[in-house]
Structure formats: C-alpha cells, structure tokens
Amino acid sequence: MMQYLETLHGPYGQYFAVERELYRDKTDYQDLVIFENKIFGKVLALDGAIQTTTRDNHPYHEMLLHVPLLAHGDAKQVLIIGGGDGGSLREAVKHPLERAVMVEIDSEVIDLSKRYLPELSDGAFDNPKAEVVIADGCRYVAETTDRFDVIVVDSTDPIGPGKVLFTSEFYRDCKRCLNPGGILVTQHGVPLLQADELTDGYRKLSALFDDVTFYLTVVPTYTGGAMTLGWATDEPRHRKVPLGKLEERFAGLGIETHYYSPAVHQGAFALPPDVQRLLTK
Ligand code: AG3
C-alpha cells in the first residue's frame, strides 16, 4: 500500500496509509492530492501539507468561523480568503448573514473538492448567501469597495500561493475592507513548530489593530499540538462577550457542532505561557 508523507515541517511529519488515491496533479498554483485513509476519511493535501480531512476538519472550520461570528453578534457580510474546499463556507452559511463571499485563487481546488470531497462543503456552494470569486485574495482586498463585518483567512501555510497572506500589506488591506468593529481571523500554524511565524504575525497585526491575540484549536492532522488562529479587531469588547450572551447567540443558530461550544470559545483565548511568550512586539 502506498503512503502519503507530509513534508511541511521538514524534520518531523506524519504518514497516512493511502487506501485509495482519488486525484493527484499539479494545478496552476500547487500540487494537489486527494486520497482516502482508514482513520481520517478523505484527505486533501496541497504542496506536501495536509489541508483538511473529512474526519477532523470540524475543530478547524468551526473555530475559524463561529468564534468571530458569534463574538461579533451582528455580522451581515463575511469574507473568506482561500478555503477552496468549502469547509469554511459551510460553517459561515449557518449564520444569519446577508452574504458570505469566498475568494479563492485556485479554481481547481474548488472544482476537485466539490467532486471528490462534497462532504466538506455539504451544499454550501449552492447556498443563496454564498458568492464565490476566483481571484487573488491579496488583490481582492486591495481593490474591492465592499465592506465586511468578519474576514476569515483560511489559507495554507506561508509557502507557495499562501505566502502573501501573511504580509503587512495584506493585513492592512483587510483592515480597509472591515466595517467599524469588524474582526479579522487568520490561520496561524502550530506554535510548537512555527513559533517565528506566530511572533511575526503578532507584530504585523498589532501595528494595525487595537486588540490582537491568538486563540487555540486542536486539529490532529495539523501535527505538533494545538494550532493558533489569529484575532485582530479594533473592538476589544468582542473578546469579552459574556458566556450567557454567547450561549444565547449560539442557541439562536439551532445547530449541532462537533467542537465549538460557547465555553470552548471562551477557553480558547487562554494561552499557555509558552505560547503567550511568543506574542512580543
Ligand atoms: N488550511 C490550513 C492548513 C494549515 C495546515 N498547517 C499546519 N499543519 N501547520 C486548511 C484549509 C482548510 N479549509
């Protein structure tokens, strides 16, 4: 049986026994592989890095979307940068939004995910709130006149086409596209293995926003322990929403989750000292 070896972190990684390879090719932007594994179900990898699996994607997509949307409490317009597999869009459309715009650079990630991983988007691409734009996310936030209440950066790691999504210019343009009190969240890697990226992100975001921190989630196939998601806003109250209020908003959605709960939401902002120490200016 074939094995898939993740090469993302160099000296340390994970392997998957490939039960069945569903697709493997180069898109215009990256190397894309989709395969089945007995434990994790269907797995999508880009440029040697696991992106998502049908089994363990919930702690990622639920925390990336429900935390800012429920903290905000009145988001109407949401922008997702990247996220071609549709998992973020799936969680976004569960909220009473007017519009969820997803800007993905690589149309093949969308097409192949719809074809081989339909469980990931679970129909979200056909939801009337969803709007898909095939474009460079950097360019989109630099040029659009639309404004958003929440922006979610569902990117790859800072290698390949995702690299520009970790720059000050990109963050500045995201801020430009946020309505007052808007929230930006980002995928920020695993601090045990990507400590410098975390410090770098903290510095860049702190230069632009009044309230910057990171919150945690645990995704087994993002190896190395808890992963950080970036949090940047000029409205510090969004981080301090009382539990009762979050519970009320969450109940209003009438959905069942795998990982997100209002208590997990609050606890996710508690950072272990070793992670906290990486957030230095
Ligand atoms: N994008 C985030 C992949 C991060 C993997 N990084 C890591 N293991 N350090 C996932 C796309 C899913 N919508």
PDB file of C-alpha atoms and ligand atoms in Angstrom:
ATOM      1  CA  MET A   1       0.000   0.000   0.000  1.00  0.00           C
ATOM      2  CA  MET A   2       1.162   3.497  -0.826  1.00  0.00           C
ATOM      3  CA  GLN A   3       1.967   6.001   1.858  1.00  0.00           C
ATOM      4  CA  TYR A   4       1.491   9.736   1.877  1.00  0.00           C
ATOM      5  CA  LEU A   5       4.250  11.557   3.751  1.00  0.00           C
ATOM      6  CA  GLU A   6       3.728  15.111   4.846  1.00  0.00           C
ATOM      7  CA  THR A   7       6.801  17.257   4.197  1.00  0.00           C
ATOM      8  CA  LEU A   8       5.569  20.570   5.651  1.00  0.00           C
ATOM      9  CA  HIS A   9       7.759  20.641   8.751  1.00  0.00           C
ATOM     10  CA  GLY A  10      10.973  19.105   7.415  1.00  0.00           C
ATOM     11  CA  PRO A  11      12.476  17.200  10.333  1.00  0.00           C
ATOM     12  CA  TYR A  12       9.133  15.980  11.679  1.00  0.00           C
ATOM     13  CA  GLY A  13       5.997  14.785   9.984  1.00  0.00           C
ATOM     14  CA  GLN A  14       3.214  12.257   9.640  1.00  0.00           C
ATOM     15  CA  TYR A  15       2.323   9.483   7.236  1.00  0.00           C
ATOM     16  CA  PHE A  16      -1.009   8.190   6.010  1.00  0.00           C
ATOM     17  CA  ALA A  17      -1.653   4.789   4.516  1.00  0.00           C
ATOM     18  CA  VAL A  18      -3.354   5.570   1.208  1.00  0.00           C
ATOM     19  CA  GLU A  19      -6.366   3.313   0.923  1.00  0.00           C
ATOM     20  CA  ARG A  20      -7.281   4.763  -2.436  1.00  0.00           C
ATOM     21  CA  GLU A  21      -5.868   7.694  -4.359  1.00  0.00           C
ATOM     22  CA  LEU A  22      -8.714   9.808  -5.743  1.00  0.00           C
ATOM     23  CA  TYR A  23      -6.754  12.503  -7.521  1.00  0.00           C
ATOM     24  CA  ARG A  24      -3.187  13.724  -7.949  1.00  0.00           C
ATOM     25  CA  ASP A  25      -1.967  16.502 -10.225  1.00  0.00           C
ATOM     26  CA  LYS A  26      -0.438  19.941 -10.391  1.00  0.00           C
ATOM     27  CA  THR A  27      -2.951  22.761 -10.584  1.00  0.00           C
ATOM     28  CA  ASP A  28      -1.820  26.141 -11.968  1.00  0.00           C
ATOM     29  CA  TYR A  29      -0.730  27.051  -8.440  1.00  0.00           C
ATOM     30  CA  GLN A  30       0.145  23.968  -6.401  1.00  0.00           C
ATOM     31  CA  ASP A  31       0.495  20.188  -6.119  1.00  0.00           C
ATOM     32  CA  LEU A  32      -2.848  18.724  -5.163  1.00  0.00           C
ATOM     33  CA  VAL A  33      -3.541  15.225  -3.831  1.00  0.00           C
ATOM     34  CA  ILE A  34      -6.816  13.750  -2.587  1.00  0.00           C
ATOM     35  CA  PHE A  35      -6.824  10.267  -1.078  1.00  0.00           C
ATOM     36  CA  GLU A  36      -8.682   8.049   1.353  1.00  0.00           C
ATOM     37  CA  ASN A  37      -7.314   6.907   4.691  1.00  0.00           C
ATOM     38  CA  LYS A  38      -8.994   4.438   7.041  1.00  0.00           C
ATOM     39  CA  ILE A  39      -8.831   6.714  10.060  1.00  0.00           C
ATOM     40  CA  PHE A  40      -9.253  10.212   8.636  1.00  0.00           C
ATOM     41  CA  GLY A  41     -11.538   9.527   5.683  1.00  0.00           C
ATOM     42  CA  LYS A  42     -10.885  11.689   2.654  1.00  0.00           C
ATOM     43  CA  VAL A  43      -7.767  13.810   2.871  1.00  0.00           C
ATOM     44  CA  LEU A  44      -6.769  16.891   0.834  1.00  0.00           C
ATOM     45  CA  ALA A  45      -3.092  17.885   0.660  1.00  0.00           C
ATOM     46  CA  LEU A  46      -1.507  20.843  -1.135  1.00  0.00           C
ATOM     47  CA  ASP A  47       2.237  21.204  -1.727  1.00  0.00           C
ATOM     48  CA  GLY A  48       3.091  18.463   0.780  1.00  0.00           C
ATOM     49  CA  ALA A  49       0.921  19.850   3.591  1.00  0.00           C
ATOM     50  CA  ILE A  50      -2.318  18.323   4.847  1.00  0.00           C
ATOM     51  CA  GLN A  51      -5.127  20.842   4.371  1.00  0.00           C
ATOM     52  CA  THR A  52      -8.183  19.075   5.616  1.00  0.00           C
ATOM     53  CA  THR A  53      -9.805  15.699   6.209  1.00  0.00           C
ATOM     54  CA  THR A  54     -13.431  14.674   6.374  1.00  0.00           C
ATOM     55  CA  ARG A  55     -12.846  13.257   9.870  1.00  0.00           C
ATOM     56  CA  ASP A  56     -11.048  16.041  11.726  1.00  0.00           C
ATOM     57  CA  ASN A  57     -11.874  19.287   9.899  1.00  0.00           C
ATOM     58  CA  HIS A  58     -14.508  20.437  12.392  1.00  0.00           C
ATOM     59  CA  PRO A  59     -12.257  21.847  15.130  1.00  0.00           C
ATOM     60  CA  TYR A  60     -10.674  23.978  12.422  1.00  0.00           C
ATOM     61  CA  HIS A  61     -13.648  25.254  10.411  1.00  0.00           C
ATOM     62  CA  GLU A  62     -15.993  25.611  13.397  1.00  0.00           C
ATOM     63  CA  MET A  63     -13.482  27.625  15.412  1.00  0.00           C
ATOM     64  CA  LEU A  64     -12.409  29.729  12.442  1.00  0.00           C
ATOM     65  CA  LEU A  65     -16.000  30.824  11.722  1.00  0.00           C
ATOM     66  CA  HIS A  66     -18.181  30.517  14.821  1.00  0.00           C
ATOM     67  CA  VAL A  67     -15.783  32.293  17.188  1.00  0.00           C
ATOM     68  CA  PRO A  68     -15.657  35.613  15.286  1.00  0.00           C
ATOM     69  CA  LEU A  69     -19.265  35.419  14.065  1.00  0.00           C
ATOM     70  CA  LEU A  70     -20.756  34.725  17.487  1.00  0.00           C
ATOM     71  CA  ALA A  71     -18.421  37.217  19.183  1.00  0.00           C
ATOM     72  CA  HIS A  72     -19.493  39.885  16.703  1.00  0.00           C
ATOM     73  CA  GLY A  73     -23.152  39.029  17.105  1.00  0.00           C
ATOM     74  CA  ASP A  74     -24.462  41.064  14.180  1.00  0.00           C
ATOM     75  CA  ALA A  75     -22.330  40.145  11.178  1.00  0.00           C
ATOM     76  CA  LYS A  76     -24.098  40.543   7.841  1.00  0.00           C
ATOM     77  CA  GLN A  77     -21.210  40.418   5.407  1.00  0.00           C
ATOM     78  CA  VAL A  78     -18.459  37.836   5.685  1.00  0.00           C
ATOM     79  CA  LEU A  79     -15.367  37.441   3.542  1.00  0.00           C
ATOM     80  CA  ILE A  80     -13.406  34.191   3.384  1.00  0.00           C
ATOM     81  CA  ILE A  81      -9.990  34.333   1.759  1.00  0.00           C
ATOM     82  CA  GLY A  82      -8.935  30.912   0.448  1.00  0.00           C
ATOM     83  CA  GLY A  83     -10.883  27.951   1.796  1.00  0.00           C
ATOM     84  CA  GLY A  84     -11.481  26.365  -1.625  1.00  0.00           C
ATOM     85  CA  ASP A  85     -12.578  23.063  -0.093  1.00  0.00           C
ATOM     86  CA  GLY A  86     -15.729  24.829   1.145  1.00  0.00           C
ATOM     87  CA  GLY A  87     -15.473  23.849   4.827  1.00  0.00           C
ATOM     88  CA  SER A  88     -15.374  27.467   5.986  1.00  0.00           C
ATOM     89  CA  LEU A  89     -18.239  28.413   3.700  1.00  0.00           C
ATOM     90  CA  ARG A  90     -20.230  25.503   5.151  1.00  0.00           C
ATOM     91  CA  GLU A  91     -19.934  26.941   8.667  1.00  0.00           C
ATOM     92  CA  ALA A  92     -20.435  30.556   7.505  1.00  0.00           C
ATOM     93  CA  VAL A  93     -23.821  29.947   5.860  1.00  0.00           C
ATOM     94  CA  LYS A  94     -25.206  28.540   9.125  1.00  0.00           C
ATOM     95  CA  HIS A  95     -25.290  32.149  10.360  1.00  0.00           C
ATOM     96  CA  PRO A  96     -27.997  34.688   9.549  1.00  0.00           C
ATOM     97  CA  LEU A  97     -25.765  36.576   7.120  1.00  0.00           C
ATOM     98  CA  GLU A  98     -26.722  38.505   4.048  1.00  0.00           C
ATOM     99  CA  ARG A  99     -23.691  37.317   2.156  1.00  0.00           C
ATOM    100  CA  ALA A 100     -20.621  35.111   2.511  1.00  0.00           C
ATOM    101  CA  VAL A 101     -18.058  35.892  -0.173  1.00  0.00           C
ATOM    102  CA  MET A 102     -15.279  33.365  -0.705  1.00  0.00           C
ATOM    103  CA  VAL A 103     -12.233  34.467  -2.690  1.00  0.00           C
ATOM    104  CA  GLU A 104     -10.100  31.538  -3.818  1.00  0.00           C
ATOM    105  CA  ILE A 105      -7.154  31.856  -6.167  1.00  0.00           C
ATOM    106  CA  ASP A 106      -7.159  28.251  -7.366  1.00  0.00           C
ATOM    107  CA  SER A 107     -10.424  27.273  -9.050  1.00  0.00           C
ATOM    108  CA  GLU A 108      -9.247  23.665  -9.303  1.00  0.00           C
ATOM    109  CA  VAL A 109      -9.248  23.332  -5.507  1.00  0.00           C
ATOM    110  CA  ILE A 110     -12.946  24.244  -5.578  1.00  0.00           C
ATOM    111  CA  ASP A 111     -13.810  22.016  -8.528  1.00  0.00           C
ATOM    112  CA  LEU A 112     -11.920  18.988  -7.241  1.00  0.00           C
ATOM    113  CA  SER A 113     -13.238  19.439  -3.696  1.00  0.00           C
ATOM    114  CA  LYS A 114     -16.812  19.601  -4.979  1.00  0.00           C
ATOM    115  CA  ARG A 115     -16.189  16.461  -6.981  1.00  0.00           C
ATOM    116  CA  TYR A 116     -14.197  14.330  -4.536  1.00  0.00           C
ATOM    117  CA  LEU A 117     -14.925  15.879  -1.126  1.00  0.00           C
ATOM    118  CA  PRO A 118     -18.568  17.019  -1.306  1.00  0.00           C
ATOM    119  CA  GLU A 119     -18.916  16.315   2.459  1.00  0.00           C
ATOM    120  CA  LEU A 120     -16.604  19.254   3.128  1.00  0.00           C
ATOM    121  CA  SER A 121     -18.828  21.944   1.620  1.00  0.00           C
ATOM    122  CA  ASP A 122     -22.026  19.985   2.260  1.00  0.00           C
ATOM    123  CA  GLY A 123     -24.005  22.018  -0.269  1.00  0.00           C
ATOM    124  CA  ALA A 124     -22.688  25.422   0.855  1.00  0.00           C
ATOM    125  CA  PHE A 125     -21.608  26.387  -2.667  1.00  0.00           C
ATOM    126  CA  ASP A 126     -25.275  26.290  -3.691  1.00  0.00           C
ATOM    127  CA  ASN A 127     -26.487  28.305  -0.708  1.00  0.00           C
ATOM    128  CA  PRO A 128     -28.047  31.611  -1.811  1.00  0.00           C
ATOM    129  CA  LYS A 129     -25.839  33.518   0.668  1.00  0.00           C
ATOM    130  CA  ALA A 130     -22.649  32.140  -0.876  1.00  0.00           C
ATOM    131  CA  GLU A 131     -20.755  34.022  -3.528  1.00  0.00           C
ATOM    132  CA  VAL A 132     -17.558  32.563  -4.973  1.00  0.00           C
ATOM    133  CA  VAL A 133     -14.934  34.775  -6.579  1.00  0.00           C
ATOM    134  CA  ILE A 134     -11.928  33.229  -8.312  1.00  0.00           C
ATOM    135  CA  ALA A 135      -9.201  35.776  -7.670  1.00  0.00           C
ATOM    136  CA  ASP A 136      -6.024  36.546  -5.803  1.00  0.00           C
ATOM    137  CA  GLY A 137      -7.167  37.330  -2.252  1.00  0.00           C
ATOM    138  CA  CYS A 138      -4.470  39.975  -1.874  1.00  0.00           C
ATOM    139  CA  ARG A 139      -5.640  41.774  -4.921  1.00  0.00           C
ATOM    140  CA  TYR A 140      -9.273  41.438  -3.937  1.00  0.00           C
ATOM    141  CA  VAL A 141      -8.824  43.144  -0.558  1.00  0.00           C
ATOM    142  CA  ALA A 142      -6.652  45.818  -2.165  1.00  0.00           C
ATOM    143  CA  GLU A 143      -9.299  46.676  -4.746  1.00  0.00           C
ATOM    144  CA  THR A 144     -12.832  45.870  -3.598  1.00  0.00           C
ATOM    145  CA  THR A 145     -15.184  48.624  -2.452  1.00  0.00           C
ATOM    146  CA  ASP A 146     -17.258  46.069  -0.476  1.00  0.00           C
ATOM    147  CA  ARG A 147     -17.048  46.100   3.316  1.00  0.00           C
ATOM    148  CA  PHE A 148     -17.269  43.146   5.697  1.00  0.00           C
ATOM    149  CA  ASP A 149     -18.013  42.552   9.358  1.00  0.00           C
ATOM    150  CA  VAL A 150     -15.786  39.483   9.604  1.00  0.00           C
ATOM    151  CA  ILE A 151     -12.867  38.439   7.411  1.00  0.00           C
ATOM    152  CA  VAL A 152     -11.568  34.874   7.711  1.00  0.00           C
ATOM    153  CA  VAL A 153      -8.223  33.934   6.199  1.00  0.00           C
ATOM    154  CA  ASP A 154      -8.451  30.194   5.545  1.00  0.00           C
ATOM    155  CA  SER A 155      -5.027  29.913   3.996  1.00  0.00           C
ATOM    156  CA  THR A 156      -2.304  27.380   3.503  1.00  0.00           C
ATOM    157  CA  ASP A 157       0.941  27.865   5.410  1.00  0.00           C
ATOM    158  CA  PRO A 158       3.260  30.724   4.421  1.00  0.00           C
ATOM    159  CA  ILE A 159       4.731  28.829   1.476  1.00  0.00           C
ATOM    160  CA  GLY A 160       3.549  28.816  -2.154  1.00  0.00           C
ATOM    161  CA  PRO A 161       0.488  30.869  -3.076  1.00  0.00           C
ATOM    162  CA  GLY A 162      -0.415  31.399   0.606  1.00  0.00           C
ATOM    163  CA  LYS A 163       2.770  33.312   1.431  1.00  0.00           C
ATOM    164  CA  VAL A 164       1.370  36.747   0.557  1.00  0.00           C
ATOM    165  CA  LEU A 165      -1.487  36.185   3.010  1.00  0.00           C
ATOM    166  CA  PHE A 166       0.972  36.646   5.909  1.00  0.00           C
ATOM    167  CA  THR A 167       2.219  40.131   4.926  1.00  0.00           C
ATOM    168  CA  SER A 168       1.588  43.559   6.497  1.00  0.00           C
ATOM    169  CA  GLU A 169       0.232  44.837   3.172  1.00  0.00           C
ATOM    170  CA  PHE A 170      -2.406  42.131   3.063  1.00  0.00           C
ATOM    171  CA  TYR A 171      -3.427  42.723   6.696  1.00  0.00           C
ATOM    172  CA  ARG A 172      -3.623  46.466   6.053  1.00  0.00           C
ATOM    173  CA  ASP A 173      -5.923  45.884   3.084  1.00  0.00           C
ATOM    174  CA  CYS A 174      -8.077  43.507   5.143  1.00  0.00           C
ATOM    175  CA  LYS A 175      -8.465  46.258   7.699  1.00  0.00           C
ATOM    176  CA  ARG A 176      -9.504  48.646   4.935  1.00  0.00           C
ATOM    177  CA  CYS A 177     -12.305  46.215   3.983  1.00  0.00           C
ATOM    178  CA  LEU A 178     -13.650  45.820   7.524  1.00  0.00           C
ATOM    179  CA  ASN A 179     -16.644  47.742   8.768  1.00  0.00           C
ATOM    180  CA  PRO A 180     -16.045  49.587  12.071  1.00  0.00           C
ATOM    181  CA  GLY A 181     -15.766  46.993  14.842  1.00  0.00           C
ATOM    182  CA  GLY A 182     -15.054  44.242  12.318  1.00  0.00           C
ATOM    183  CA  ILE A 183     -12.947  41.197  13.115  1.00  0.00           C
ATOM    184  CA  LEU A 184     -10.127  39.559  11.151  1.00  0.00           C
ATOM    185  CA  VAL A 185      -9.202  35.950  11.915  1.00  0.00           C
ATOM    186  CA  THR A 186      -6.321  34.021  10.378  1.00  0.00           C
ATOM    187  CA  GLN A 187      -4.906  30.509  10.211  1.00  0.00           C
ATOM    188  CA  HIS A 188      -1.607  30.856  12.013  1.00  0.00           C
ATOM    189  CA  GLY A 189       0.022  27.457  12.277  1.00  0.00           C
ATOM    190  CA  VAL A 190       1.183  25.307  15.162  1.00  0.00           C
ATOM    191  CA  PRO A 191       3.261  27.295  17.690  1.00  0.00           C
ATOM    192  CA  LEU A 192       5.454  24.367  18.703  1.00  0.00           C
ATOM    193  CA  LEU A 193       6.726  24.092  15.124  1.00  0.00           C
ATOM    194  CA  GLN A 194       6.023  27.559  13.698  1.00  0.00           C
ATOM    195  CA  ALA A 195       6.961  29.883  16.551  1.00  0.00           C
ATOM    196  CA  ASP A 196       8.571  32.568  14.394  1.00  0.00           C
ATOM    197  CA  GLU A 197       5.512  32.826  12.168  1.00  0.00           C
ATOM    198  CA  LEU A 198       3.402  33.442  15.247  1.00  0.00           C
ATOM    199  CA  THR A 199       5.617  36.226  16.595  1.00  0.00           C
ATOM    200  CA  ASP A 200       5.849  37.731  13.130  1.00  0.00           C
ATOM    201  CA  GLY A 201       2.058  37.675  12.734  1.00  0.00           C
ATOM    202  CA  TYR A 202       1.555  39.215  16.167  1.00  0.00           C
ATOM    203  CA  ARG A 203       3.883  42.092  15.338  1.00  0.00           C
ATOM    204  CA  LYS A 204       2.333  42.800  11.971  1.00  0.00           C
ATOM    205  CA  LEU A 205      -1.252  42.653  13.239  1.00  0.00           C
ATOM    206  CA  SER A 206      -0.520  44.670  16.402  1.00  0.00           C
ATOM    207  CA  ALA A 207       0.806  47.504  14.269  1.00  0.00           C
ATOM    208  CA  LEU A 208      -2.625  47.777  12.645  1.00  0.00           C
ATOM    209  CA  PHE A 209      -5.285  46.744  15.177  1.00  0.00           C
ATOM    210  CA  ASP A 210      -6.031  47.749  18.798  1.00  0.00           C
ATOM    211  CA  ASP A 211      -6.827  44.257  20.054  1.00  0.00           C
ATOM    212  CA  VAL A 212      -4.658  41.422  18.766  1.00  0.00           C
ATOM    213  CA  THR A 213      -4.263  37.939  20.141  1.00  0.00           C
ATOM    214  CA  PHE A 214      -4.464  34.310  19.080  1.00  0.00           C
ATOM    215  CA  TYR A 215      -6.835  31.581  20.123  1.00  0.00           C
ATOM    216  CA  LEU A 216      -6.386  27.841  20.034  1.00  0.00           C
ATOM    217  CA  THR A 217      -7.901  24.838  18.426  1.00  0.00           C
ATOM    218  CA  VAL A 218      -6.714  21.250  18.129  1.00  0.00           C
ATOM    219  CA  VAL A 219      -6.701  19.517  14.759  1.00  0.00           C
ATOM    220  CA  PRO A 220      -4.999  16.111  14.934  1.00  0.00           C
ATOM    221  CA  THR A 221      -3.764  16.169  11.317  1.00  0.00           C
ATOM    222  CA  TYR A 222      -2.173  19.591  11.821  1.00  0.00           C
ATOM    223  CA  THR A 223       0.595  17.858  13.726  1.00  0.00           C
ATOM    224  CA  GLY A 224       2.547  19.299  16.607  1.00  0.00           C
ATOM    225  CA  GLY A 225      -0.190  20.137  19.102  1.00  0.00           C
ATOM    226  CA  ALA A 226      -2.636  22.997  19.364  1.00  0.00           C
ATOM    227  CA  MET A 227      -2.888  25.384  16.425  1.00  0.00           C
ATOM    228  CA  THR A 228      -3.249  29.146  16.680  1.00  0.00           C
ATOM    229  CA  LEU A 229      -5.868  31.252  14.937  1.00  0.00           C
ATOM    230  CA  GLY A 230      -5.174  34.985  14.761  1.00  0.00           C
ATOM    231  CA  TRP A 231      -7.643  37.513  16.177  1.00  0.00           C
ATOM    232  CA  ALA A 232      -7.446  41.193  15.208  1.00  0.00           C
ATOM    233  CA  THR A 233     -10.027  43.936  15.749  1.00  0.00           C
ATOM    234  CA  ASP A 234     -10.310  47.496  16.987  1.00  0.00           C
ATOM    235  CA  GLU A 235     -13.229  46.500  19.214  1.00  0.00           C
ATOM    236  CA  PRO A 236     -11.888  44.876  22.424  1.00  0.00           C
ATOM    237  CA  ARG A 237     -15.424  44.065  23.615  1.00  0.00           C
ATOM    238  CA  HIS A 238     -15.679  41.251  21.063  1.00  0.00           C
ATOM    239  CA  ARG A 239     -13.190  39.256  23.113  1.00  0.00           C
ATOM    240  CA  LYS A 240     -15.099  39.789  26.337  1.00  0.00           C
ATOM    241  CA  VAL A 241     -18.609  38.696  25.372  1.00  0.00           C
ATOM    242  CA  PRO A 242     -20.146  37.062  28.487  1.00  0.00           C
ATOM    243  CA  LEU A 243     -20.785  33.323  28.351  1.00  0.00           C
ATOM    244  CA  GLY A 244     -24.545  33.777  28.682  1.00  0.00           C
ATOM    245  CA  LYS A 245     -24.601  36.062  25.656  1.00  0.00           C
ATOM    246  CA  LEU A 246     -22.575  33.602  23.569  1.00  0.00           C
ATOM    247  CA  GLU A 247     -24.903  30.806  24.655  1.00  0.00           C
ATOM    248  CA  GLU A 248     -27.923  32.825  23.619  1.00  0.00           C
ATOM    249  CA  ARG A 249     -26.432  33.613  20.206  1.00  0.00           C
ATOM    250  CA  PHE A 250     -25.308  30.024  19.660  1.00  0.00           C
ATOM    251  CA  ALA A 251     -28.730  28.648  20.625  1.00  0.00           C
ATOM    252  CA  GLY A 252     -30.220  31.056  18.100  1.00  0.00           C
ATOM    253  CA  LEU A 253     -28.379  29.255  15.304  1.00  0.00           C
ATOM    254  CA  GLY A 254     -30.067  25.983  16.194  1.00  0.00           C
ATOM    255  CA  ILE A 255     -27.106  23.915  15.021  1.00  0.00           C
ATOM    256  CA  GLU A 256     -25.146  20.997  16.376  1.00  0.00           C
ATOM    257  CA  THR A 257     -21.371  21.237  16.440  1.00  0.00           C
ATOM    258  CA  HIS A 258     -18.516  18.776  16.909  1.00  0.00           C
ATOM    259  CA  TYR A 259     -16.012  21.017  18.675  1.00  0.00           C
ATOM    260  CA  TYR A 260     -17.346  24.546  19.097  1.00  0.00           C
ATOM    261  CA  SER A 261     -19.306  25.466  22.188  1.00  0.00           C
ATOM    262  CA  PRO A 262     -19.573  28.844  23.910  1.00  0.00           C
ATOM    263  CA  ALA A 263     -17.397  27.525  26.784  1.00  0.00           C
ATOM    264  CA  VAL A 264     -14.779  26.188  24.349  1.00  0.00           C
ATOM    265  CA  HIS A 265     -14.932  29.580  22.600  1.00  0.00           C
ATOM    266  CA  GLN A 266     -14.072  31.422  25.811  1.00  0.00           C
ATOM    267  CA  GLY A 267     -11.445  28.905  26.895  1.00  0.00           C
ATOM    268  CA  ALA A 268      -9.715  29.037  23.513  1.00  0.00           C
ATOM    269  CA  PHE A 269      -8.383  32.507  24.333  1.00  0.00           C
ATOM    270  CA  ALA A 270      -6.484  31.196  27.378  1.00  0.00           C
ATOM    271  CA  LEU A 271      -2.941  30.746  26.081  1.00  0.00           C
ATOM    272  CA  PRO A 272      -0.320  28.531  27.731  1.00  0.00           C
ATOM    273  CA  PRO A 273       2.651  30.628  28.943  1.00  0.00           C
ATOM    274  CA  ASP A 274       4.955  29.277  26.237  1.00  0.00           C
ATOM    275  CA  VAL A 275       2.550  30.490  23.560  1.00  0.00           C
ATOM    276  CA  GLN A 276       1.861  33.792  25.313  1.00  0.00           C
ATOM    277  CA  ARG A 277       5.609  34.436  25.417  1.00  0.00           C
ATOM    278  CA  LEU A 278       5.742  34.297  21.616  1.00  0.00           C
ATOM    279  CA  LEU A 279       3.447  37.319  21.392  1.00  0.00           C
ATOM    280  CA  THR A 280       6.080  40.027  21.755  1.00  0.00           C
ATOM    281  CA  LYS A 281       6.404  43.329  19.947  1.00  0.00           C
TER     282      LYS A 281
HETATM  283  N1  AG3 B   1      -5.818  25.463   5.720  1.00  0.00           N
HETATM  284  C1  AG3 B   1      -4.948  25.370   6.833  1.00  0.00           C
HETATM  285  C2  AG3 B   1      -3.922  24.323   6.727  1.00  0.00           C
HETATM  286  C3  AG3 B   1      -2.949  24.515   7.794  1.00  0.00           C
HETATM  287  C4  AG3 B   1      -2.046  23.371   7.913  1.00  0.00           C
HETATM  288  N2  AG3 B   1      -0.964  23.881   8.627  1.00  0.00           N
HETATM  289  C5  AG3 B   1      -0.256  23.230   9.507  1.00  0.00           C
HETATM  290  N3  AG3 B   1      -0.473  21.967   9.726  1.00  0.00           N
HETATM  291  N4  AG3 B   1       0.667  23.884  10.082  1.00  0.00           N
HETATM  292  C6  AG3 B   1      -6.754  24.458   5.642  1.00  0.00           C
HETATM  293  C7  AG3 B   1      -7.742  24.630   4.602  1.00  0.00           C
HETATM  294  C8  AG3 B   1      -8.992  24.018   5.049  1.00  0.00           C
HETATM  295  N5  AG3 B   1     -10.101  24.752   4.649  1.00  0.00           N
END
